[in-house]
Coordinates of C-alpha atoms in Angstrom, one line a residue:
X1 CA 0.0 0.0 0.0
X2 CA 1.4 3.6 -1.2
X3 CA 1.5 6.4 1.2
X4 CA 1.7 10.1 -0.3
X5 CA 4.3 12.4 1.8
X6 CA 1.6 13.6 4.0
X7 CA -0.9 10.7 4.4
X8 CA -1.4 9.7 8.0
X9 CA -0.2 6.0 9.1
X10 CA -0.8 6.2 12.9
X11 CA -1.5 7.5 16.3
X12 CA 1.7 7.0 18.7
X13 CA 0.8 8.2 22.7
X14 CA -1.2 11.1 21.4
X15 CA 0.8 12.2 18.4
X16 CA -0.1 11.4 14.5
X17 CA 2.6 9.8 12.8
X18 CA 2.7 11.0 8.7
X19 CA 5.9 9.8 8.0
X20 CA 6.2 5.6 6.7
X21 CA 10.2 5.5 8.5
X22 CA 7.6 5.0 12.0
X23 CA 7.5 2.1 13.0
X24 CA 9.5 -0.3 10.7
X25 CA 9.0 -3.3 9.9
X26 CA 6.1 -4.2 12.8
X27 CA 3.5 -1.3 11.7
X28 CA 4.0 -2.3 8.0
X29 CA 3.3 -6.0 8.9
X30 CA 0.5 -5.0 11.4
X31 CA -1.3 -3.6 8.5
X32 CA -0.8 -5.7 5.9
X33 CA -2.6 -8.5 8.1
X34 CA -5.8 -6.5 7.1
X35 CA -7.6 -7.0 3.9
X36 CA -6.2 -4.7 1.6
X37 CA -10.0 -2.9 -0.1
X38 CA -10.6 -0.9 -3.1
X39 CA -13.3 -1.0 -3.9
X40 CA -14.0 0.5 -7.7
X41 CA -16.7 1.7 -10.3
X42 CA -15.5 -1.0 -12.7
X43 CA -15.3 -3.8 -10.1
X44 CA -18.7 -3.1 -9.3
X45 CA -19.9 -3.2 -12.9
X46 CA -18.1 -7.0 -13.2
X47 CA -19.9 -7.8 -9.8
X48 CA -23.3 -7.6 -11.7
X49 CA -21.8 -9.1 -14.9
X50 CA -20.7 -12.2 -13.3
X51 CA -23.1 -13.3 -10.9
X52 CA -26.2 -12.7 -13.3
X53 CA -26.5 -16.1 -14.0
X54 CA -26.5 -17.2 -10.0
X55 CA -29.2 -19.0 -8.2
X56 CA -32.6 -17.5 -8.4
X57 CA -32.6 -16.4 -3.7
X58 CA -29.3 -14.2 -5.0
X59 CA -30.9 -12.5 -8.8
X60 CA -31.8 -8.8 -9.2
X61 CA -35.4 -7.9 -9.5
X62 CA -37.0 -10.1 -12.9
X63 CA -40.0 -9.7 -11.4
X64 CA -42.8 -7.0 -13.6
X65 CA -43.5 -3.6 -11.9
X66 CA -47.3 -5.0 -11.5
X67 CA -45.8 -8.1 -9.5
X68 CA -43.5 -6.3 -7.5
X69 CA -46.1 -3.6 -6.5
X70 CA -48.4 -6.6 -5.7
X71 CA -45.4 -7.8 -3.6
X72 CA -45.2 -4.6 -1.9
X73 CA -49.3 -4.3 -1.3
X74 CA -49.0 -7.5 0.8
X75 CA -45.9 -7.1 3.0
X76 CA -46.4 -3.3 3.7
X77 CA -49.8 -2.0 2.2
X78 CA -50.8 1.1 0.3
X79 CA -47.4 2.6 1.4
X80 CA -45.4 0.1 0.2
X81 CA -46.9 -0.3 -3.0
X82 CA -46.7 3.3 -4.1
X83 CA -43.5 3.8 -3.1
X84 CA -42.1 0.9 -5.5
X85 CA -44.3 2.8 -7.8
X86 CA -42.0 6.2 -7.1
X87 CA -38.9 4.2 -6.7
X88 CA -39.0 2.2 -10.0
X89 CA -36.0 2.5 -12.3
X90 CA -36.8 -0.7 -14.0
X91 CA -37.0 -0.5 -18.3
X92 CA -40.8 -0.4 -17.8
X93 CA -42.5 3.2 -18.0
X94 CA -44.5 5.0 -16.0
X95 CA -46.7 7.5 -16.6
X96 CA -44.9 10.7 -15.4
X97 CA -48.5 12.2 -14.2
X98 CA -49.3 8.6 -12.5
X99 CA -45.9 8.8 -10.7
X100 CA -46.3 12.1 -9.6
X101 CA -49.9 11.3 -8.1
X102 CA -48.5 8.4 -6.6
X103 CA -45.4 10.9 -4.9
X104 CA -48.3 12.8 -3.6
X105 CA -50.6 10.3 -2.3
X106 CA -47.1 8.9 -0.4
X107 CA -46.3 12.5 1.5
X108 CA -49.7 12.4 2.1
X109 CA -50.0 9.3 3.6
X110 CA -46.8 9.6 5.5
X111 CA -47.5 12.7 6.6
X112 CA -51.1 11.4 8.1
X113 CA -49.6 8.1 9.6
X114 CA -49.5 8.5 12.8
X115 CA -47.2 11.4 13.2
X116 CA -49.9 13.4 14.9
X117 CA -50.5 15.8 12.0
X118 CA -46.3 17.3 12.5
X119 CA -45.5 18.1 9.5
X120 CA -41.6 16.6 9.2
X121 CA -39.4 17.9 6.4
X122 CA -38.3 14.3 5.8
X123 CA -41.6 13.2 4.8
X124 CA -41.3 14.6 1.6
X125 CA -38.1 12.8 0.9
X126 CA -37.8 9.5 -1.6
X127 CA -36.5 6.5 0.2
X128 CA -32.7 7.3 -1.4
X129 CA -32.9 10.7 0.3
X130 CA -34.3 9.5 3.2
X131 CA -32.0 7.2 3.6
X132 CA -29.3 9.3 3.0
X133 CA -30.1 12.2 4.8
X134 CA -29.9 9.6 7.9
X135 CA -26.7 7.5 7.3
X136 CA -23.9 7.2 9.2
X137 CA -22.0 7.2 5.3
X138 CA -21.5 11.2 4.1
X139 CA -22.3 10.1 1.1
X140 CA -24.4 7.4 1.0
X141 CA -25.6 7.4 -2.8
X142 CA -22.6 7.4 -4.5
X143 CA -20.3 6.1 -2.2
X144 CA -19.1 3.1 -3.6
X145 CA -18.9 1.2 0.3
X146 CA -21.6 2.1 1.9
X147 CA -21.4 0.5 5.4
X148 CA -18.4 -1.4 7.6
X149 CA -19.2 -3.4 10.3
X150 CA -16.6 -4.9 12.1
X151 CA -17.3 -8.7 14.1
X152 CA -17.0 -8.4 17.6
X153 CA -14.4 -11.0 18.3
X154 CA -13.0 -12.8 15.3
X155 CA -10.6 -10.6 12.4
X156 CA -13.2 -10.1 9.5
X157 CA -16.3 -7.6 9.0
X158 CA -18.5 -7.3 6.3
X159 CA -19.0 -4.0 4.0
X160 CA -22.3 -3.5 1.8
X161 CA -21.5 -1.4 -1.6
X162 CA -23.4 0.2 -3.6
X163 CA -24.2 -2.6 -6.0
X164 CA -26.6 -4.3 -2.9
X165 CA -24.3 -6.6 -2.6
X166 CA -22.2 -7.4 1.3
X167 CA -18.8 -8.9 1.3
X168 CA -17.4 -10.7 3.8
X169 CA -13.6 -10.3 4.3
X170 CA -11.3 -12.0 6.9
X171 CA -8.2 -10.9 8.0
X172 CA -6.3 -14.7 7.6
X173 CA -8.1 -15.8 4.4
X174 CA -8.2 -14.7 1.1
X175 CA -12.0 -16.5 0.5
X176 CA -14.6 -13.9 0.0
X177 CA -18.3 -14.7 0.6
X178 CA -20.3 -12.7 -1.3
X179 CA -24.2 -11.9 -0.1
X180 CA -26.8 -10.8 -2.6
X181 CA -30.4 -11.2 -2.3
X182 CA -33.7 -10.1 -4.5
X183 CA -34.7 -7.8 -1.0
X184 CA -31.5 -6.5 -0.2
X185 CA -31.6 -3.5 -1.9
X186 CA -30.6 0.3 -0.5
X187 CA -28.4 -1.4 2.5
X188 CA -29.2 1.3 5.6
X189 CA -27.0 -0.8 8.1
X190 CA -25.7 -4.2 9.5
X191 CA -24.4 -6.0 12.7
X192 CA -22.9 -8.8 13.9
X193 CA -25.2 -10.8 16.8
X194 CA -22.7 -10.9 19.3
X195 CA -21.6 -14.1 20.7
X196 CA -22.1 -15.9 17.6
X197 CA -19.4 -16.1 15.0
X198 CA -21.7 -16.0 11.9
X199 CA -25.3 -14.3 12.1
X200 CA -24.7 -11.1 10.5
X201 CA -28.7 -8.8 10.5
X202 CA -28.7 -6.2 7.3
X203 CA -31.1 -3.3 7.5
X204 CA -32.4 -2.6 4.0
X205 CA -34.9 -0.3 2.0
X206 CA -38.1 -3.0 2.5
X207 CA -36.6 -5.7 6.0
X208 CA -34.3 -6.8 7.4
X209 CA -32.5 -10.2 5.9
X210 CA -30.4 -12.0 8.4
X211 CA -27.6 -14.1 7.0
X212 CA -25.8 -16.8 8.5
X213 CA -22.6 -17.1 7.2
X214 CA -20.5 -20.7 8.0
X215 CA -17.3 -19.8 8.9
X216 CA -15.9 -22.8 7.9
X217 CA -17.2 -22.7 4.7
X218 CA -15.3 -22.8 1.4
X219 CA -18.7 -21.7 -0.6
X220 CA -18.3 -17.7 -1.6
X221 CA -21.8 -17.8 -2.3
X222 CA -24.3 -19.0 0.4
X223 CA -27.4 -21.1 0.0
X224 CA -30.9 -19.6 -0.7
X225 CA -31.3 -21.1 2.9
X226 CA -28.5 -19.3 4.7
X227 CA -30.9 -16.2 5.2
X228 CA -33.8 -15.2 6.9
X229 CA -36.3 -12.0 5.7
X230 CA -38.2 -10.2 8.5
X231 CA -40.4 -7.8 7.6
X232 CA -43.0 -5.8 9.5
X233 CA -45.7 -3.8 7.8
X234 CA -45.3 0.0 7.8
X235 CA -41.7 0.0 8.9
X236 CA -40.1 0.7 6.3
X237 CA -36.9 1.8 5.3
X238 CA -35.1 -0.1 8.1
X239 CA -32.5 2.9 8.9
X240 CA -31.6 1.2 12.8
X241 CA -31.0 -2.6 13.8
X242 CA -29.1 -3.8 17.1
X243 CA -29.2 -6.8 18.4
X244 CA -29.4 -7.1 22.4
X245 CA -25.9 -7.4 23.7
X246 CA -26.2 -9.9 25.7
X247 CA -26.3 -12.9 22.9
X248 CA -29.9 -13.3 23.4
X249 CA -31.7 -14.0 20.1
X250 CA -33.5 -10.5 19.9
X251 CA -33.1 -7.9 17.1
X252 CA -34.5 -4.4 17.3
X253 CA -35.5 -1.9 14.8
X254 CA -36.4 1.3 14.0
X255 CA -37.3 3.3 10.8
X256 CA -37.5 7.0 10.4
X257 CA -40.9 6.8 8.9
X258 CA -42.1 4.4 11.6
X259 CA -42.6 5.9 15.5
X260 CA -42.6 2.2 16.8
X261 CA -39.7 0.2 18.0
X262 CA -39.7 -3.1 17.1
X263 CA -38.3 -6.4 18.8
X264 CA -37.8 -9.5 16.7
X265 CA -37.5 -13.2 18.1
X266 CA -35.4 -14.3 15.1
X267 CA -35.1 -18.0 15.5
X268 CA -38.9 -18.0 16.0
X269 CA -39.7 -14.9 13.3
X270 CA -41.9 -13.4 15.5
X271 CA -42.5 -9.6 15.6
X272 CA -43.5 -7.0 18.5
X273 CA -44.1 -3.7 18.4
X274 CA -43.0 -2.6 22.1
X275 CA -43.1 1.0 22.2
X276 CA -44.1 3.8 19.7
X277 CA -42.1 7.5 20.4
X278 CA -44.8 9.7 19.2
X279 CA -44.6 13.5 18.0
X280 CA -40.8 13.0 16.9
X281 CA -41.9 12.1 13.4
X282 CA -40.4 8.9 13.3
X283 CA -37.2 7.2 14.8
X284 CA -33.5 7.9 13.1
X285 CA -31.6 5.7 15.2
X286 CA -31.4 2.9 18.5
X287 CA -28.2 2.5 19.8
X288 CA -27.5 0.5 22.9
X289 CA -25.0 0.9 25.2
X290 CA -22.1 -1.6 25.1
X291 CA -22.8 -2.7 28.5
X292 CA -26.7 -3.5 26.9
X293 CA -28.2 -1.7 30.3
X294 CA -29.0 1.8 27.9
X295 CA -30.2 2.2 24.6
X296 CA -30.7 5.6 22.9
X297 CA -33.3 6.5 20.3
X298 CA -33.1 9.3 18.2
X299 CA -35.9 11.3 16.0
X300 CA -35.5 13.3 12.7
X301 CA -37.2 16.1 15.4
X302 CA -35.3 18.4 18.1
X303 CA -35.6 15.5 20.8
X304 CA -34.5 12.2 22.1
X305 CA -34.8 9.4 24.8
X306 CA -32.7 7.6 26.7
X307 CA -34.0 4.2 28.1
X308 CA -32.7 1.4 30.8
X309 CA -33.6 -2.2 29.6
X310 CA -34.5 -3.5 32.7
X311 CA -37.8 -2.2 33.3
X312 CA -37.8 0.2 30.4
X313 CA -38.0 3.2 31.9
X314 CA -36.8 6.1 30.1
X315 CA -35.9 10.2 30.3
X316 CA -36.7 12.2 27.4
X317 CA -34.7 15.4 26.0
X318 CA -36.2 17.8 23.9
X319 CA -36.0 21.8 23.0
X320 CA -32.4 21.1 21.0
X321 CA -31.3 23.1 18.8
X322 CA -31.6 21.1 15.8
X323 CA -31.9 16.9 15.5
X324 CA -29.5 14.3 16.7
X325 CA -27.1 13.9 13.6
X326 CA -24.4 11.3 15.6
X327 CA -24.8 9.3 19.1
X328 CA -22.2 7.0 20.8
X329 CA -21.5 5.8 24.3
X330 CA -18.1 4.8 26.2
X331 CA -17.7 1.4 27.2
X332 CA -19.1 1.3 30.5
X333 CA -22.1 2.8 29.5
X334 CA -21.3 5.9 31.6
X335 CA -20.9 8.3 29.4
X336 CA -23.3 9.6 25.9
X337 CA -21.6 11.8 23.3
X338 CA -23.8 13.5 20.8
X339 CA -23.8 16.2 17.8
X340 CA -26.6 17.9 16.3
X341 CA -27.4 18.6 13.0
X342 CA -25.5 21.7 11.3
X343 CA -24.3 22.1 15.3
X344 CA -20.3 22.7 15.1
X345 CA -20.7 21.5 19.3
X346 CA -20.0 18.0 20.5
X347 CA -22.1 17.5 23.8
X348 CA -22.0 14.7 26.9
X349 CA -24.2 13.3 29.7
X350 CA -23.2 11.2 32.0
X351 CA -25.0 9.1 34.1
X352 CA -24.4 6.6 37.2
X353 CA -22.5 3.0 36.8
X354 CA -25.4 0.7 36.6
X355 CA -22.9 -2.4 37.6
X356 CA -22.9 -0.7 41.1
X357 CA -26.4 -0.4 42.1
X358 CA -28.6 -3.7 42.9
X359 CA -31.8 -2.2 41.1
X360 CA -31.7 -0.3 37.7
X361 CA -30.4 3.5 37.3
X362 CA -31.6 6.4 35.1
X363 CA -30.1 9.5 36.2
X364 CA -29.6 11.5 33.3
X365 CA -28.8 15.6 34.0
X366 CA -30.7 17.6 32.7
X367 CA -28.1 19.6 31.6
X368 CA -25.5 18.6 28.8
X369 CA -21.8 19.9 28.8
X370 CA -20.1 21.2 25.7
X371 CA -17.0 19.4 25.9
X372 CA -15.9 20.2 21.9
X373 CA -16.3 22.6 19.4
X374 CA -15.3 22.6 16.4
X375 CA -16.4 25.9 14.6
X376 CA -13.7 27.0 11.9
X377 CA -11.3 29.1 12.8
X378 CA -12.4 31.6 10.5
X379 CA -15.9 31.5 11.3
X380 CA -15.2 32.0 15.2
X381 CA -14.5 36.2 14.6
X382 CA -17.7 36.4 13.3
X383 CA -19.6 33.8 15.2
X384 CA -22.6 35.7 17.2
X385 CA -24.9 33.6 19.6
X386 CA -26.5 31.6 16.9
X387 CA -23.6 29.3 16.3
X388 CA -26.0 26.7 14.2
X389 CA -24.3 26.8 10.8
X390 CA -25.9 27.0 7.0
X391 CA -24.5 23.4 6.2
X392 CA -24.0 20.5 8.5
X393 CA -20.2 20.4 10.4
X394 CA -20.0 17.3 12.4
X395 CA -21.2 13.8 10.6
X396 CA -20.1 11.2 12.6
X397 CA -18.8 10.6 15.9
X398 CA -17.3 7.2 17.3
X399 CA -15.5 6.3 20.6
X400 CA -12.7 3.3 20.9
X401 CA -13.4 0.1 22.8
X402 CA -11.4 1.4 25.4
X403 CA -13.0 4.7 25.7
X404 CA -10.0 6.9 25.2
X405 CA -10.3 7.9 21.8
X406 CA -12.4 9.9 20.2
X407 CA -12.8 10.4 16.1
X408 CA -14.9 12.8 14.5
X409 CA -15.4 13.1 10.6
X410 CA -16.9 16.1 9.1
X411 CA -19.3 17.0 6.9
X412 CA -19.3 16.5 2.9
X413 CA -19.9 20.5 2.9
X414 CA -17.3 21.7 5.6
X415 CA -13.6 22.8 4.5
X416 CA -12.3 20.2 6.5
X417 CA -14.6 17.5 4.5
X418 CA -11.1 15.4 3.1
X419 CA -9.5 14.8 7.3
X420 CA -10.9 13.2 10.2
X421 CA -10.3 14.5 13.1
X422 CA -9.0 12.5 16.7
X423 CA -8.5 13.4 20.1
X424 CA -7.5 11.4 23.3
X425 CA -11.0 11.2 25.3
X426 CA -11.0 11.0 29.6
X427 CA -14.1 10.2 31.1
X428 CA -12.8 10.3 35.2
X429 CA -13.0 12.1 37.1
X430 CA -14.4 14.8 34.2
X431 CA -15.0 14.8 31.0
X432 CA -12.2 16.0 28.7
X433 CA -10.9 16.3 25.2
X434 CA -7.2 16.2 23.9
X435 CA -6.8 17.2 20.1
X436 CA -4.4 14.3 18.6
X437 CA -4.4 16.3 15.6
X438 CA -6.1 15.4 11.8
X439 CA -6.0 12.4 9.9
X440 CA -5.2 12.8 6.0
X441 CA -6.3 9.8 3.4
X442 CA -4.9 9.0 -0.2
X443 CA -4.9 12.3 -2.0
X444 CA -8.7 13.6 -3.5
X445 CA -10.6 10.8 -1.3
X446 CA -13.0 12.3 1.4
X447 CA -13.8 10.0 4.6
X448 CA -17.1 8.5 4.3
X449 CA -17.5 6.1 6.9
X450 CA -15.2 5.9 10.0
X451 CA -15.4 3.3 12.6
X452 CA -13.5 1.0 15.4
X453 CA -12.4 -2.5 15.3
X454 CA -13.5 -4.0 18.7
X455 CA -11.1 -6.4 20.4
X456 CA -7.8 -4.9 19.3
X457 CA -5.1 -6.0 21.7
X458 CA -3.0 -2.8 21.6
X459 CA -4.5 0.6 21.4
X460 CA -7.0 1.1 18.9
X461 CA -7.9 0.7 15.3
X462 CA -9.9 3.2 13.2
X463 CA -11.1 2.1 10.0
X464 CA -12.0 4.9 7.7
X465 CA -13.6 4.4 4.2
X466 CA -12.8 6.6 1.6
X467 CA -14.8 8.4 -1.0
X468 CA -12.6 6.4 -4.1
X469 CA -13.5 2.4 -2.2
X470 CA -10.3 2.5 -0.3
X471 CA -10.2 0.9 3.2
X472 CA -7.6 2.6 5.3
X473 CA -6.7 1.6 8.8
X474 CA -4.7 3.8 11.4
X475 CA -3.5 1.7 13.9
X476 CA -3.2 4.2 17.6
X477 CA -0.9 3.0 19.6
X478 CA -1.2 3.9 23.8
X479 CA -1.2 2.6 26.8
X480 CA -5.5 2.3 27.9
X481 CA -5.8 3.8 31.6
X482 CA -9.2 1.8 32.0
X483 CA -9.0 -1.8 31.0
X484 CA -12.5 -2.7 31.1
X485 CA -13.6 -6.5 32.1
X486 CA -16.6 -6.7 29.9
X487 CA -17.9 -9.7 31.7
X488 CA -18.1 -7.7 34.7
X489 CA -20.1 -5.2 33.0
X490 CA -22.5 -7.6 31.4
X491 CA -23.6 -9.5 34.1
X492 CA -25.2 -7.4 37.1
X493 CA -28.5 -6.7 35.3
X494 CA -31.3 -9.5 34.5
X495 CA -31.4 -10.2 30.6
X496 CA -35.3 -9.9 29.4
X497 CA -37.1 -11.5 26.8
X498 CA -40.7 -11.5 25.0
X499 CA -42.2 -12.1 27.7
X500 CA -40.4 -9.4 29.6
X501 CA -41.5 -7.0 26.9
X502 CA -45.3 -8.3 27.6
X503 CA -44.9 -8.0 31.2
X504 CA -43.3 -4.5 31.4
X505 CA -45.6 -2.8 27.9
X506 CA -46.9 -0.4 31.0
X507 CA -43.6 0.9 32.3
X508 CA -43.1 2.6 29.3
X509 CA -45.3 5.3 30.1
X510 CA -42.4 6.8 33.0
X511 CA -40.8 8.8 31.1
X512 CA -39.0 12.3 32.2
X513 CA -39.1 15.2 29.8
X514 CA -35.4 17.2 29.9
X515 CA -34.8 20.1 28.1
X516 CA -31.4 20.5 26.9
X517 CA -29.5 23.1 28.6
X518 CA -25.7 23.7 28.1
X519 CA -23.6 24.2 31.0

């Protein structure tokens, strides 16, 4: 792999390292045990080429318009059925008066569907914009990799590109398995089931499909019978999945033209619908905690909720200045970290160790801290009290398994679009940030995607995707203050299942209502 003179190879105790003499002959082998991507516009086009001929479970669409709007009426109703009518890009036309009656029955619909007559900008959106308007990719349509998701525990993740096909790359084998199915199409999102070493869940435009991929498989395509499709009518696109992290065989979901959270009991492909956050306009994005005793769910609206998954109680913050744009806790659950849309401010709550109390906490302040911001130097001599800017700053935001790193990529608009940036995070006693410094990719790529590889031994690993298909990895090399024992942290709260759901539907209704004050 090439490195231009400036192009960042790693983080050493708090400093970036630009220069390839670092490091020798152990960083250049360190990364070259990772599966060396590029991902390209041709490559794709082969993709489709030479799998056309595959068994029927992995085909594109053959299927007429009038059979796959039929397909669409049953699993997800009138809703479903005009939007494959808006969506369609097949060789068959469509009348360009019926298609716009059918856009306008849609927003109609959507906009009457239960979100308490609120009108929501996003409602008007097709399900490409929607979709990207709400992805953790920068640019999600034309990026070709659209999503990275690392396995918990073994050396191989899986990346979805833009061809609706998911590749499965491992870091001590050059076999490839390939995923492609007829209803994976517009991939919003995937993860790993943890504690299991092959059931990978894929959030897409219509369900979600979960694959089960044999390890020890020398197949690069797997059988029609290596995936599961779950779909639940009217939630639709599936822009949120996470699994419960405990191991237990329960899937959630959320889409951001739905206001219900969904559970699925996979092995038994049963669905519940066990809470629905009204007057938000639907839900962006569930994120649990790592420790699974917290989950997060944010709204395309100025507010969000923070739950505890033992009785499902939750606390509820609203008045922001604009909607959640990126989420993500510390290891021990301890600590949220949040930006907001066109915001240039990173924010925090903290809230009380749940592995030291017998009974289920939910102490969130009421008041969130400022602990980054990241306005432009040459806006800051202008900058008034309004400090919401004309085009979205921060993207994405992501914390290290060890909780002592802290990456931030930008927005496609802002000047500092092409860098990601890192810092050194301390969560004890305070909260506090230490700039690292900026991250610079192959020359003319842009970040996309960032994310960590869990279970690294030393340090940390940021993955970053680039705007051109390249993978890059930065290996950051420090000595973690807080090495967590995560079967410690998993074990003091009761796991819950379906019936748990049933038994606790009422406890949903204690919520707290926070406004979000900075401090």
């Amino acid at each position: 792999m090439s490195h231009s003179h400036n192009q960042t190879i790693c983080e050493v105790n708090g400093e970036l390292v630009n220069e390839t003499s670092f490091g020798g002959e152990y960083l250049v082998n360190e990364i070259a045990s990772y599966p060396r991507i590029h991902v390209t516009a041709e490559s794709l086009r082969k993709s489709a080429v030479t799998h056309e001929s595959a068994q029927s479970a992995f085909l594109e669409h053959s299927e007429t318009l009038m059979q796959r709007v039929q397909a669409a009426w049953y699993s997800h109703g009138i809703i479903g059925a005009l939007t494959e009518i808006c969506d369609n890009e097949s060789n068959e036309q469509v009348s360009p008066y019926i298609k716009h009656s059918c856009h306008v029955l849609l927003v109609s619909l959507r906009w009457l569907s239960g979100m308490q007559l609120t009108l929501f900008p996003h409602l008007k959106l097709s399900n490409d914009e929607l979709i990207a308007s709400f992805s953790e990719n920068s640019n999600w349509q034309e990026s070709p990799i659209r999503y990275l998701c690392w396995h918990s525990h073994a050396d191989k993740f899986a990346i979805a590109l833009k061809d609706d096909t998911i590749r499965i790359h491992y870091n001590d084998n050059e076999l490839v398995p390939m995923l492609k199915h007829k209803l994976q199409r517009n991939v919003t999102m995937m993860s790993w089931k943890p504690l299991s070493a092959s059931t990978l869940a894929v959030g897409t435009q219509t369900a979600v499909l979960v694959w089960n991929i044999d390890p020890t498989s020398l197949s690069t395509r797997p059988s029609s019978g290596a995936v599961q499709v779950l779909s639940h009518a009217g939630h639709s696109p599936v822009t949120s999945i996470g699994w419960n992290p405990r191991g237990l065989d329960l899937l959630f979901t959320t889409s951001t033209l739905s206001s219900a959270i969904v559970v699925w009991n996979v092995s038994m492909k049963q669905s519940q619908v066990i809470q629905h956050v009204t007057a938000c306009g639907g839900i962006s994005r569930l994120l649990f905690s790592p420790d699974g005793n917290k989950v997060i769910t944010t709204t395309p609206s100025s507010s969000f909720r923070v739950f505890e998954t033992a009785t499902w109680t939750n606390e509820r913050w609203s008045k922001l200045a604009g909607r959640v744009q990126s989420s993500c806790w510390n290891p021990s659950g301890t600590l949220l970290l949040f930006a907001l849309y066109r915001d240039p401010r990173i924010y925090s709550l903290t809230f009380s160790d749940s592995s030291s109390f017998d009974q289920p906490v939910l102490d969130g302040p009421k008041h969130a801290s400022v602990i980054l911001d990241l306005t432009p130097d040459d806006e800051r001599e202008h900058e008034s009290s309004n400090v919401i800017s004309p085009s979205n700053i921060i993207h994405s935001i992501c914390v290290d398994p060890t909780g002592e790193r802290l990456a931030v990529m930008f927005g496609r608009d802002d000047p500092r679009c092409h860098l990601v940036a890192v810092y050194a995070l301390a969560s004890d006693p305070v909260v506090s940030v230490t700039p690292s410094g900026f991250i610079h990719g192959p020359v003319e790529a842009i970040p996309t995607f960032i994310t960590f590889k869990p279970n690294v031994k030393k340090g940390a690993l940021l993955t970053i995707c680039y705007s051109n298909g390249h993978v890059g990895y930065i290996p950051m090399y420090f000595k973690a203050a807080n090495q967590l024992n995560r079967s410690k942290i998993l074990t003091p709260l009761k796991s819950f299942s379906m019936k748990d759901i049933d038994q606790n539907q009422s406890m949903w209704s204690k919520s707290q209502n926070n406004s979000l004050l900075v401090s």
